Coordinates of C-alpha atoms and ligand atoms in Angstrom, one line a residue:
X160 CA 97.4 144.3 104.5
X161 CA 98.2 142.7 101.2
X162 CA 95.5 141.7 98.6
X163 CA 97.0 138.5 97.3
X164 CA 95.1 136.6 94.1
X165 CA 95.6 133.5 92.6
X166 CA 93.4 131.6 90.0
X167 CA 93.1 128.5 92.6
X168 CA 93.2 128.7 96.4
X169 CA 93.4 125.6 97.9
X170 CA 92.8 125.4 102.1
X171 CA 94.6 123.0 104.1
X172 CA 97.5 121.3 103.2
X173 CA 97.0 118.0 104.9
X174 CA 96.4 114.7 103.0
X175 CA 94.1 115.6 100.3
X176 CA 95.3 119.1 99.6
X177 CA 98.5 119.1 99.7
X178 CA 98.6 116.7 96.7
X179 CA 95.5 118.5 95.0
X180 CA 97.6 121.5 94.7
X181 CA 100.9 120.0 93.9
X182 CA 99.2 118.1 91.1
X183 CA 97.3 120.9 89.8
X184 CA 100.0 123.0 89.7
X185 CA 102.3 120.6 87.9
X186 CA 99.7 119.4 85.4
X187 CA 97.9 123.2 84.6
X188 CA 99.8 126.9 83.9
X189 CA 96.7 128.3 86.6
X190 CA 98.3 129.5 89.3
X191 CA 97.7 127.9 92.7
X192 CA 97.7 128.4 96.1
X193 CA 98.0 126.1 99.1
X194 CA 96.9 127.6 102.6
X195 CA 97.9 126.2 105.8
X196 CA 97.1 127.0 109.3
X197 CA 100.0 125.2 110.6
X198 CA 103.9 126.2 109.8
X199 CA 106.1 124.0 107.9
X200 CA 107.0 120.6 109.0
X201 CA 110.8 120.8 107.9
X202 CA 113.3 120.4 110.1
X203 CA 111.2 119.2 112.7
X204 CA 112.1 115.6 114.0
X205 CA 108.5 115.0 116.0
X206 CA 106.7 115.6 113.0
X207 CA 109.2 113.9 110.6
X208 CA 110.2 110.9 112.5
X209 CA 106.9 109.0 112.6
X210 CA 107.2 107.0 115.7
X211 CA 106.9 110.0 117.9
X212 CA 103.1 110.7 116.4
X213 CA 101.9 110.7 119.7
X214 CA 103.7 113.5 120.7
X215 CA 101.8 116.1 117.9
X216 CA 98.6 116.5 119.2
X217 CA 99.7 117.7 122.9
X218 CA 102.3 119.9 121.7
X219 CA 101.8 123.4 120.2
X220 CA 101.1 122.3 116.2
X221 CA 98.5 119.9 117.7
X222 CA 95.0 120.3 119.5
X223 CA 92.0 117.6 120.5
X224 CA 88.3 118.0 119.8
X225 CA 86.6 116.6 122.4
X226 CA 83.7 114.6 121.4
X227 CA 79.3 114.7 123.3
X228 CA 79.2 112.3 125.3
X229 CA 76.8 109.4 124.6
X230 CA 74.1 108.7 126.8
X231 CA 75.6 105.1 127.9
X232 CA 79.4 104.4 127.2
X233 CA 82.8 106.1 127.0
X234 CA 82.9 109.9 126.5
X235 CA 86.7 110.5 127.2
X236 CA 88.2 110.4 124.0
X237 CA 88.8 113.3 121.6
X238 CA 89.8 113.5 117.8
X239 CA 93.4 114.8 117.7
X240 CA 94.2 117.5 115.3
X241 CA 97.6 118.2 113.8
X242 CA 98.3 121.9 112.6
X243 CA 101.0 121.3 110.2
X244 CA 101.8 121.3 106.6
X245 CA 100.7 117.5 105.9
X246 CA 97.6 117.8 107.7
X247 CA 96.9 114.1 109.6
X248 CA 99.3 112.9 107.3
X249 CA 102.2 114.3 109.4
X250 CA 100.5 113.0 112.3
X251 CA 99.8 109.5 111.7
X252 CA 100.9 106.1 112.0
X253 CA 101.6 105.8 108.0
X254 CA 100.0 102.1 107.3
X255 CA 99.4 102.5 103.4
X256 CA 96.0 100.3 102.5
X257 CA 94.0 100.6 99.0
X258 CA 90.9 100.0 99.5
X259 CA 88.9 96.9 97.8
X260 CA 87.5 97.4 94.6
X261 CA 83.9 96.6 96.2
X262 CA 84.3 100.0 98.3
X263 CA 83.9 102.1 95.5
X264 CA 81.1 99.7 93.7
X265 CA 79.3 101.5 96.5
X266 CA 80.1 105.0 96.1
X267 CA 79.0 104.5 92.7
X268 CA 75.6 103.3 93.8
X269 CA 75.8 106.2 96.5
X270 CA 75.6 108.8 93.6
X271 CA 79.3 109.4 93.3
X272 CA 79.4 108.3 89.3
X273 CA 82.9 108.8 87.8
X274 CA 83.9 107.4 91.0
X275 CA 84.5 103.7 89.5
X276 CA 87.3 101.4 91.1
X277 CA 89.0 101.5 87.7
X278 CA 89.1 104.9 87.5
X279 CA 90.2 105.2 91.0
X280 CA 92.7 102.7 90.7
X281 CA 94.7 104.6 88.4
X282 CA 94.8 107.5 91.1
X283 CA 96.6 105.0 93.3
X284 CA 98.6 103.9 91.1
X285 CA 99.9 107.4 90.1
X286 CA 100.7 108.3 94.4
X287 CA 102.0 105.3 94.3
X288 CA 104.8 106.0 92.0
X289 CA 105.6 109.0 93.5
X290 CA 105.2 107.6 97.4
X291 CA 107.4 105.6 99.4
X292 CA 106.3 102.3 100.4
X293 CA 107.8 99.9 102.7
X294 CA 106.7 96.8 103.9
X295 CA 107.7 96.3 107.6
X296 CA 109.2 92.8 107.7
X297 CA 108.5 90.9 110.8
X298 CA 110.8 89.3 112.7
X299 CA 111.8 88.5 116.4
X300 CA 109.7 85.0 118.1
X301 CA 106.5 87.1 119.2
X302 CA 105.8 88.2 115.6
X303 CA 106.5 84.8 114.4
X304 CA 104.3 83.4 116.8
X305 CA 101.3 85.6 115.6
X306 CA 101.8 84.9 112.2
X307 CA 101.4 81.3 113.3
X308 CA 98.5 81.6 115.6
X309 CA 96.7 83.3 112.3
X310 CA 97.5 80.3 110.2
X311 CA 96.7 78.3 112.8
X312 CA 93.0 79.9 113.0
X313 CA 93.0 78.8 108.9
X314 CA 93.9 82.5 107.8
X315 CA 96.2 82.6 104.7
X316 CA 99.2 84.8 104.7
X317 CA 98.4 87.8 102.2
X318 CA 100.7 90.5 100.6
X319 CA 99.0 93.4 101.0
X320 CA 100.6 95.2 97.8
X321 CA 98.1 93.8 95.5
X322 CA 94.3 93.4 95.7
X323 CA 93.7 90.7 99.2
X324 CA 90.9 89.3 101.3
X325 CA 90.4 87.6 104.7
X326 CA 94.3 87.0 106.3
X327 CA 97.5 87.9 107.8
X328 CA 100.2 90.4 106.3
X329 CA 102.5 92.3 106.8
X330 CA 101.9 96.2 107.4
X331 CA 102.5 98.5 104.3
X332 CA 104.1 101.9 105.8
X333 CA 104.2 105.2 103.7
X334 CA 107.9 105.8 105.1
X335 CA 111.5 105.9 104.4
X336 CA 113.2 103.8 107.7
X337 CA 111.8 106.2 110.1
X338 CA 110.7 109.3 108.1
X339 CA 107.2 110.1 107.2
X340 CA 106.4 110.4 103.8
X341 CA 103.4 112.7 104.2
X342 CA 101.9 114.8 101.5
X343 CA 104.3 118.1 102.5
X344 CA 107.1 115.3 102.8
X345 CA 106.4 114.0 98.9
X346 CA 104.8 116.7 97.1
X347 CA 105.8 120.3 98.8
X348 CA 109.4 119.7 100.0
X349 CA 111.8 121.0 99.2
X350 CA 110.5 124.6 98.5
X351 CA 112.7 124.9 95.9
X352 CA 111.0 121.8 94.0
X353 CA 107.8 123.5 94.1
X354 CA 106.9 124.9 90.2
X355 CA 106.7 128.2 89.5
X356 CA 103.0 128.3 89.6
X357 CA 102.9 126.9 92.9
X358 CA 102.9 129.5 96.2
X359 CA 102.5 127.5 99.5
X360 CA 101.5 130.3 102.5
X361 CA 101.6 128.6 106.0
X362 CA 100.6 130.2 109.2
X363 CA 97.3 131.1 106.9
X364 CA 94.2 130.2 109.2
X365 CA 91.2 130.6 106.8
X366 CA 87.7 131.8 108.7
X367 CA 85.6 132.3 105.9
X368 CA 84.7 132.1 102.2
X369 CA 84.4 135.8 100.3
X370 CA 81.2 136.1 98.3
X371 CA 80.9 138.0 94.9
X372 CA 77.8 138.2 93.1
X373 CA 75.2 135.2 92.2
X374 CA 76.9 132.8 95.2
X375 CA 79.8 132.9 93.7
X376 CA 83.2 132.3 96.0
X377 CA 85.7 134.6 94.9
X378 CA 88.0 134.1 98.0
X379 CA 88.8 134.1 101.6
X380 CA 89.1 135.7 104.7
X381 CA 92.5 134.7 106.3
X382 CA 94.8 136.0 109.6
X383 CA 97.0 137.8 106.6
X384 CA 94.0 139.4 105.1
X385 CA 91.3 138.6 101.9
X386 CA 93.0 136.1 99.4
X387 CA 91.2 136.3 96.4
X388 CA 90.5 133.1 94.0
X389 CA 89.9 134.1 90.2
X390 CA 88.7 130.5 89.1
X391 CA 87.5 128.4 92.6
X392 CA 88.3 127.4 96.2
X393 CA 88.7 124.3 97.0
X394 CA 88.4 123.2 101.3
X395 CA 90.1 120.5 102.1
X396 CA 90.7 121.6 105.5
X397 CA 89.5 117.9 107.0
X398 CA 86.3 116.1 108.0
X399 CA 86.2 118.6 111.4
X400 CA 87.5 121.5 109.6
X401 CA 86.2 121.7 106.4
X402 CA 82.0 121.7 107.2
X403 CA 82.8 124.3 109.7
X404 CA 84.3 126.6 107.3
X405 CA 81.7 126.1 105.4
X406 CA 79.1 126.1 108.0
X407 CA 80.7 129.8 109.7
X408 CA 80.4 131.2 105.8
X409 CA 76.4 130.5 105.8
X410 CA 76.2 127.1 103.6
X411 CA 74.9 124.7 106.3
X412 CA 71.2 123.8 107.7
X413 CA 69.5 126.9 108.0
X414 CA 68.0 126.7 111.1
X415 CA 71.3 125.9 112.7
X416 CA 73.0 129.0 111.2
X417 CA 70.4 131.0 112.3
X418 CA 70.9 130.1 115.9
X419 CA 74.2 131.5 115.8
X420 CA 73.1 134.6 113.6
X421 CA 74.9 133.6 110.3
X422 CA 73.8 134.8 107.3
X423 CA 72.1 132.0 105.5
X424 CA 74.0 131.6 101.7
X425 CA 72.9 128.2 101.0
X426 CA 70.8 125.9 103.1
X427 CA 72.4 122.9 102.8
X428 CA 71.2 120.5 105.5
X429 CA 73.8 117.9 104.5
X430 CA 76.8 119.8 106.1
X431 CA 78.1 118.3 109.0
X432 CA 75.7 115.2 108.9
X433 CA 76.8 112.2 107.8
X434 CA 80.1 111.4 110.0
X435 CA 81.7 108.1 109.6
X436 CA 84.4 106.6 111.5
X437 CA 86.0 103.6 111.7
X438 CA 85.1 102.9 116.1
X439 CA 88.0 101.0 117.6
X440 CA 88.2 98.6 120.5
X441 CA 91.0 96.2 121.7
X442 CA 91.6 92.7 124.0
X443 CA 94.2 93.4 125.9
X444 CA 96.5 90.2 127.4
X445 CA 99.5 89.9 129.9
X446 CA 102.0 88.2 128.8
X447 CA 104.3 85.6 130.2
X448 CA 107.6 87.1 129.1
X449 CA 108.8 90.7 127.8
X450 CA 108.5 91.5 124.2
X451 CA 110.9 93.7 123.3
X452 CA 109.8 96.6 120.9
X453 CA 111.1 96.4 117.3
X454 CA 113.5 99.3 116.8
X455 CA 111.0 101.0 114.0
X456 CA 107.6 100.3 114.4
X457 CA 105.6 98.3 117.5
X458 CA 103.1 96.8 115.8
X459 CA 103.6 93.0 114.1
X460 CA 100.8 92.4 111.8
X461 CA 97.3 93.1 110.3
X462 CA 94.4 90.3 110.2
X463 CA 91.8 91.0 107.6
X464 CA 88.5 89.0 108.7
X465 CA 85.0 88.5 108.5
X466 CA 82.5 88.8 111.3
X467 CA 79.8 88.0 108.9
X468 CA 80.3 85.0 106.6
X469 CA 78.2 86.7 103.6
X470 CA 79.9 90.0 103.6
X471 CA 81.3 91.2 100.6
X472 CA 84.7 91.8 101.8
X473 CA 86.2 91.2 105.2
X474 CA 84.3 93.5 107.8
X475 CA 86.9 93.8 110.5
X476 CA 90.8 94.8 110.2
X477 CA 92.6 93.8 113.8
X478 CA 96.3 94.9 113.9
X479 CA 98.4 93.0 116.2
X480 CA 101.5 93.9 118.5
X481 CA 103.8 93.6 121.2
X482 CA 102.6 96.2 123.4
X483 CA 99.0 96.9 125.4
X484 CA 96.5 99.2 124.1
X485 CA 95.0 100.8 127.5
X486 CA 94.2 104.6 126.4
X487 CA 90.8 103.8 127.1
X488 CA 91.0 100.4 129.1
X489 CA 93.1 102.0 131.8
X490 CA 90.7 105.4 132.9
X491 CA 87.7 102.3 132.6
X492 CA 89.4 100.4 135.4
X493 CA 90.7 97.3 133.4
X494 CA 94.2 96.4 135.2
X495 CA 97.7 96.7 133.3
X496 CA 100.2 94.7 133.4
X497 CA 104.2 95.1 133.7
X498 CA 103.9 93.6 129.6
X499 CA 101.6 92.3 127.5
X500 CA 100.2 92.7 124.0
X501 CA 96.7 93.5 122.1
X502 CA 94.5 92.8 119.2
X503 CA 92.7 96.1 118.2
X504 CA 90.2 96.0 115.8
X505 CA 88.1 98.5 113.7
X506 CA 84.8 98.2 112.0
X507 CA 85.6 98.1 108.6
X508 CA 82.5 99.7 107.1
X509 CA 80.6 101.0 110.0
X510 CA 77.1 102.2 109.7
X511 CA 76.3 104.7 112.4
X512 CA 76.4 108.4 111.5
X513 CA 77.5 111.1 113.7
X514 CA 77.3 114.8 113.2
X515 CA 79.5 118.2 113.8
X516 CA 77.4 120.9 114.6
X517 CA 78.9 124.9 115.4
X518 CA 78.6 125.2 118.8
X519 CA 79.6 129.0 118.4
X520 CA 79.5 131.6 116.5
X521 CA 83.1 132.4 117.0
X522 CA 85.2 130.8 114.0
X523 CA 88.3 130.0 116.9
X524 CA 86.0 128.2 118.5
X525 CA 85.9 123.9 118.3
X526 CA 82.8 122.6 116.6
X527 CA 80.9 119.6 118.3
X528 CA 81.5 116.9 117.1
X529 CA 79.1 113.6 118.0
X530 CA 80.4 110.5 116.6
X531 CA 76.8 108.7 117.8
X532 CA 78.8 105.2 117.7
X533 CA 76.1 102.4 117.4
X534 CA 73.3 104.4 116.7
X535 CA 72.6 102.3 113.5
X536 CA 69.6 100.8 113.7
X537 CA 70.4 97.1 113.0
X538 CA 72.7 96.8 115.2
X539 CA 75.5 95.8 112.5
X540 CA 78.4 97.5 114.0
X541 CA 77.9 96.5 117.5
X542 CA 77.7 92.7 115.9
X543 CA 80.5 93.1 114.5
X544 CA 82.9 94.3 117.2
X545 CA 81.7 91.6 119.2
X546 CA 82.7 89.4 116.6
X547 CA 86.2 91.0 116.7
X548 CA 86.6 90.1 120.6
X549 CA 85.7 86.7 119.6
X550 CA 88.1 86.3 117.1
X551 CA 90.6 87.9 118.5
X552 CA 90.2 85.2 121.8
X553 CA 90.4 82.8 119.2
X554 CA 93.6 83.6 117.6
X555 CA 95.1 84.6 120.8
X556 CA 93.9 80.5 122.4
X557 CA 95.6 78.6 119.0
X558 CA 98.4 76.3 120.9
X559 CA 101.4 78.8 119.0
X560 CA 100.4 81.3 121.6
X561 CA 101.0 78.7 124.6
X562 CA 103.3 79.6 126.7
X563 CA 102.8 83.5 126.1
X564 CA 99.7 84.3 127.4
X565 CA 99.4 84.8 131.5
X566 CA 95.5 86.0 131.7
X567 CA 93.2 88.3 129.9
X568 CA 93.2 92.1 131.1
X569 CA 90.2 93.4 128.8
X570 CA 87.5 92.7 128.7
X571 CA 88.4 89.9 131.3
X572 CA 88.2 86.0 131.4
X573 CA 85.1 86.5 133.6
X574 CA 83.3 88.8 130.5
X575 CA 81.7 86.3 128.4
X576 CA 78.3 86.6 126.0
X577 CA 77.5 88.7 123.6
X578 CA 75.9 91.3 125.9
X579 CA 79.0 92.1 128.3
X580 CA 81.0 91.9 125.4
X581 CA 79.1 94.6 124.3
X582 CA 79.0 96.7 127.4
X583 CA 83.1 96.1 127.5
X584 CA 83.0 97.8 123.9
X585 CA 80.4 100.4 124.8
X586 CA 82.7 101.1 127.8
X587 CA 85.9 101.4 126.1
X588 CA 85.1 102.5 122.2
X589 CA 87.7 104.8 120.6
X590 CA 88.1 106.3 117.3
X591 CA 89.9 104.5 114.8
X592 CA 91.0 108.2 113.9
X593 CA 89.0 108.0 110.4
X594 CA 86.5 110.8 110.8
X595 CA 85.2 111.4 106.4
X596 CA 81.7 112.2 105.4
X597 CA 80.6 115.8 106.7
X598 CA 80.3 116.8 103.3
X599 CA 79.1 114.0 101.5
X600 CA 79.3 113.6 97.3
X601 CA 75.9 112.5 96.3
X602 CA 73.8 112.7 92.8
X603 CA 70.6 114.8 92.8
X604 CA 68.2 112.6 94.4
X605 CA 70.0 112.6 97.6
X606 CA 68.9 115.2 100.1
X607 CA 72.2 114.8 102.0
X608 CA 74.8 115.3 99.6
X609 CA 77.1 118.8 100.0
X610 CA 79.2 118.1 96.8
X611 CA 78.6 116.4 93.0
X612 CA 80.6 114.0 91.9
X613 CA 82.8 116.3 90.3
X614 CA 83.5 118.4 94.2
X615 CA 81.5 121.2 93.1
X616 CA 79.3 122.6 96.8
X617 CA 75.7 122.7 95.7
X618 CA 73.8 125.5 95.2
X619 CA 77.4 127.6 95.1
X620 CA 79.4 128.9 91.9
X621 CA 83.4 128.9 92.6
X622 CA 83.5 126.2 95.6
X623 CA 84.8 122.5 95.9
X624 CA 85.6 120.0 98.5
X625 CA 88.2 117.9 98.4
X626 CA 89.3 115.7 101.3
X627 CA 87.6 112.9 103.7
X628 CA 84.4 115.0 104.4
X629 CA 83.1 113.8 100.9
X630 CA 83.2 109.8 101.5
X631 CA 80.0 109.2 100.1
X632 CA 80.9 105.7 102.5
X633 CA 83.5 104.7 104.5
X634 CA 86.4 102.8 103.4
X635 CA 87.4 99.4 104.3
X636 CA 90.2 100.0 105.4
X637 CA 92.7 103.0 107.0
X638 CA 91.7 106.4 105.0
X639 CA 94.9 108.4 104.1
X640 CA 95.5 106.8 101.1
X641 CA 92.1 107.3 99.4
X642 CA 91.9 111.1 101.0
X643 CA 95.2 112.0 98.6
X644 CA 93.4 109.8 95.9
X645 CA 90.4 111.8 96.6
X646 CA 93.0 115.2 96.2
X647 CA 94.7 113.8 93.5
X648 CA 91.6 112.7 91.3
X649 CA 90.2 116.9 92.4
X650 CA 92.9 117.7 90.7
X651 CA 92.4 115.9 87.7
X652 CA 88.8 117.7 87.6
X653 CA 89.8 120.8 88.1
X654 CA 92.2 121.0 85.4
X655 CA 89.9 119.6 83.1
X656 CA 87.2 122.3 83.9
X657 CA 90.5 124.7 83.3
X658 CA 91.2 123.6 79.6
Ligands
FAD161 C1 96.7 109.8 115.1 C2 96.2 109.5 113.7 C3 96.8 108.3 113.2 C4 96.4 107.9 111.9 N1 96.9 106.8 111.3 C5 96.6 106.5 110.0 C6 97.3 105.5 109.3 O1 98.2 104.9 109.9 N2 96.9 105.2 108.0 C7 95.9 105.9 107.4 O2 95.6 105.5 106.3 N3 95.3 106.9 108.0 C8 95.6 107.3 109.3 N4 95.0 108.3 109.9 C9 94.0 109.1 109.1 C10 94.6 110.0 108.0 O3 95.8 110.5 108.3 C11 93.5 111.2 107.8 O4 92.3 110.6 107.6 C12 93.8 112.0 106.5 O5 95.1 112.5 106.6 C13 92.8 113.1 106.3 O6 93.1 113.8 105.2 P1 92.4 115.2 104.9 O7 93.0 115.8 103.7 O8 90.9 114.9 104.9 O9 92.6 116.1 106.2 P2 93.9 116.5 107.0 O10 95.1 115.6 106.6 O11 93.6 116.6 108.4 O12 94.3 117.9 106.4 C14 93.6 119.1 106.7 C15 94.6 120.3 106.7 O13 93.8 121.5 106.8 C16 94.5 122.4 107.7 N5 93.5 123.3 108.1 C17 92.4 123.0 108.9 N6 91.7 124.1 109.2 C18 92.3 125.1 108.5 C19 92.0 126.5 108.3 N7 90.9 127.1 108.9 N8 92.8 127.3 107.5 C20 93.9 126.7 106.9 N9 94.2 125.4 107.1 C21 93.4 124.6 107.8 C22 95.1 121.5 108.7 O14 96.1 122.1 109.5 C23 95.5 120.3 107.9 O15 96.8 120.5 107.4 C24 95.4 108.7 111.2 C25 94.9 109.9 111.7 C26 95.4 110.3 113.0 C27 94.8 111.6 113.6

């Protein structure tokens, strides 16, 4: 087999690394290399064309990771995984958020110095330029009608373009009329755009890191043989992906690798710990009337409140549209209805941490992933997805929705206080699709953190993350844009290491 070498290997050309080594490339003479699992997403319409998203994860470039089921609530749902340049990026729904300024306060506190919203915001700024960003206009009565139930509830209208709080707005969509603009969309198509320096291999599964001398990684074991990095790899094969790598080349908890007879590199109990996710949950009504679907893009609007009245910034993001949300309601018993639409709502800045753990020591093998929703001890983010059934009821009781509402399906008129409100959630609970954190970035004094604030694996010479595993916290809002910042700002520390 051939013995390839580049001065960077990058693996996983999803959201973060797909800009990492686009940007790397174009800013440095080092020459990089982008490994993907999955083939190229040109020419295909079900990746391209973002409305048929669903479609990726039960078709050949997709597969599902179940999750453990908890001891009391909903175990059916499974983290959906797209194999294909662009990562999740080709997968998902393309809403385009910043976060608020106050996110990153906290990952400063959290160890992750550098890390500064200022800083960051110039990161944005720069995908931004390069990124295609449309603001989906509503129109049509039911979208009007939810705009005015919102102000009716006293929320202002917001722009979501520039920095916001609590209120309504319009969705932001990384998309060009009905095309994706994921990172292989923007930054590695066409092939012939790419620079010089730039070699993009796809149908590359990486199992493990290579080892030279003094923990040093000095490449990779791949399907198409060892690909050997001069300078550093960088993993940014995803939240699921990326700890397991690491965890199958013997930098994990010790004990854990020893159960599955791993060589121990570096014990690092961090790996794997840690996962955040933004847990979803919806109120689901039957409407009075048909609501047709918009020709682009179901979904009307995005309410930005707060549960809590002293939170920093508004704890809970509902979107809102024309269409019910019974992926979970439905298998729980809640009835359906011929039409209808939902409020679903995510905890912005959820507490409780999950885990991925090997369950094998067979690299093809799934890890297992337990996302331990409401496990914090406080309580906070079953308080505040309570509070999002609440205001969701409220909005969805203003007199502009009179006249469109025939009766509640989920929870159910009948399901009132706090406590079956809570059992509804426990019942029904989904991802939000936001898994970060399995290899957090933390300072010295934290016995958790996998990476430093400049990416660099602890206790490893030659190794970075890059991508949503390092979320020293979670993000207020939807994650792909700050996972390309995260790639794009790797980037930017790379190639000053380089110089
Ligand atoms: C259904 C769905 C809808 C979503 N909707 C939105 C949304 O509307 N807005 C938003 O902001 N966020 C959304 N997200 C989340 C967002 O897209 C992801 O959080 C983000 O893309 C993660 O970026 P990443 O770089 O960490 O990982 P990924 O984008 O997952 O990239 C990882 C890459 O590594 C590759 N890879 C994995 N293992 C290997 C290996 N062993 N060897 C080589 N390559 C490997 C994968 O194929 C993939 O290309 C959604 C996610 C999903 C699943």
């Amino acid at each position: 087999m051939e013995t390839l070498e580049f001065d960077i290997v990058v693996v996983g050309g999803g959201g973060a690394g797909a800009v990492l080594a686009r940007t790397l490339a174009d800013q440095t003479s080092a020459s990089v290399a982008l490994l993907e699992i999955g083939p190229s997403d040109a020419g295909r319409e079900e990746v391209l064309d973002f409305r048929r998203y669903r479609e990726i994860p039960a078709g050949p470039l997709g597969t599902r990771i179940p999750i453990v089921p908890p001891e009391r609530g909903n175990g059916r749902f499974s983290y959906p995984i797209s194999r294909v340049l662009g990562g999740s990026t080709s997968q998902n729904t393309c809403i385009w958020f910043r976060p608020p300024a106050t996110d990153f306060d906290d990952w400063v506190a959290a160890g992750a110095s550098g890390w500064d919203a200022e800083t960051i915001f110039r990161h944005f700024e720069a995908l931004e330029a390069k990124i295609r960003i449309e603001t989906h206009a509503t129109h049509g009565d039911f979208r009007r009608v939810l705009f005015d139930a919102a102000e009716q509830s006293g929320f202002p209208r917001v722009d979501f373009s520039r920095p916001f709080d609590a209120g309504m707005g319009e969705y932001r969509m990384s998309k060009s009329g009905a095309h994706r603009q994921s990172t292989s969309v923007v930054f590695l198509q066409p092939p012939s755009s790419l620079p010089a320096n730039l070699t993009v291999l796809t149908e590359t599964a990486v199992t493990r890191l290579v080892f030279g001398a003094d923990n040093r990684v000095v490449g990779v074991e791949t399907s198409r043989g060892i690909i050997r990095a001069r300078r550093e790899v960088v993993l940014s094969a995803g939240a699921l992906e990326t700890p397991k790598l690491l965890m199958h080349s013997g930098i994990g908890e010790a004990a854990q690798l020893q159960q599955f007879g791993i060589e121990v590199r570096q014990d690092l109990p961090g790996v794997g710990r840690h996962l955040l996710d933004h847990p979803a949950a919806c109120v689901n009504i039957a409407a009075t009337r048909s609501l047709p679907e918009d020709d682009l893009w179901n979904y009307a609007g995005v309410l930005f409140e707060r549960v809590e009245p002293d939170a920093p910034w508004p704890d809970i993001e509902i979107q809102l549209g024309p269409e019910l949300f019974e992926q979970q309601t439905a298998p729980a018993g809640y009835p359906s209805a011929p039409f209808g639409f939902a409020a679903y709502f995510t905890v912005n800045r959820a507490k409780s941490e999950g885990s991925v753990r090997l369950a094998s020591p067979d690299p093809s093998q799934h890890l297992t992933v337990d996302p331990a929703y409401f496990s914090d001890p406080d309580g906070y983010d079953m308080r505040i997805m309570v509070g999002g059934v609440k205001a969701a009821r409220r909005l969805f009781a203003t007199p502009a929705m009179a006249g469109w509402v025939r009766e509640e399906l989920a929870p159910g008129a009948d399901c009132r206080g706090d406590e079956a409100i809570a059992d509804f959630i426990r019942e029904t609970v989904t991802t939000g699709y936001h898994p970060g954190g399995t290899c957090k970035m933390g300072d010295a004094s934290d016995p958790l953190a996998v990476v430093d604030p400049e990416l660099r694996v602890l206790g490893v010479q030659g190794l970075r993350v890059a991508d949503a595993s390092i979320m020293p916290t979670m993000v207020s809002v939807n994650i792909a844009p700050t996972c390309m910042m995260i790639g794009h700002r790797a980037a930017a520390l790379i190639a000053r290491s380089l110089a």
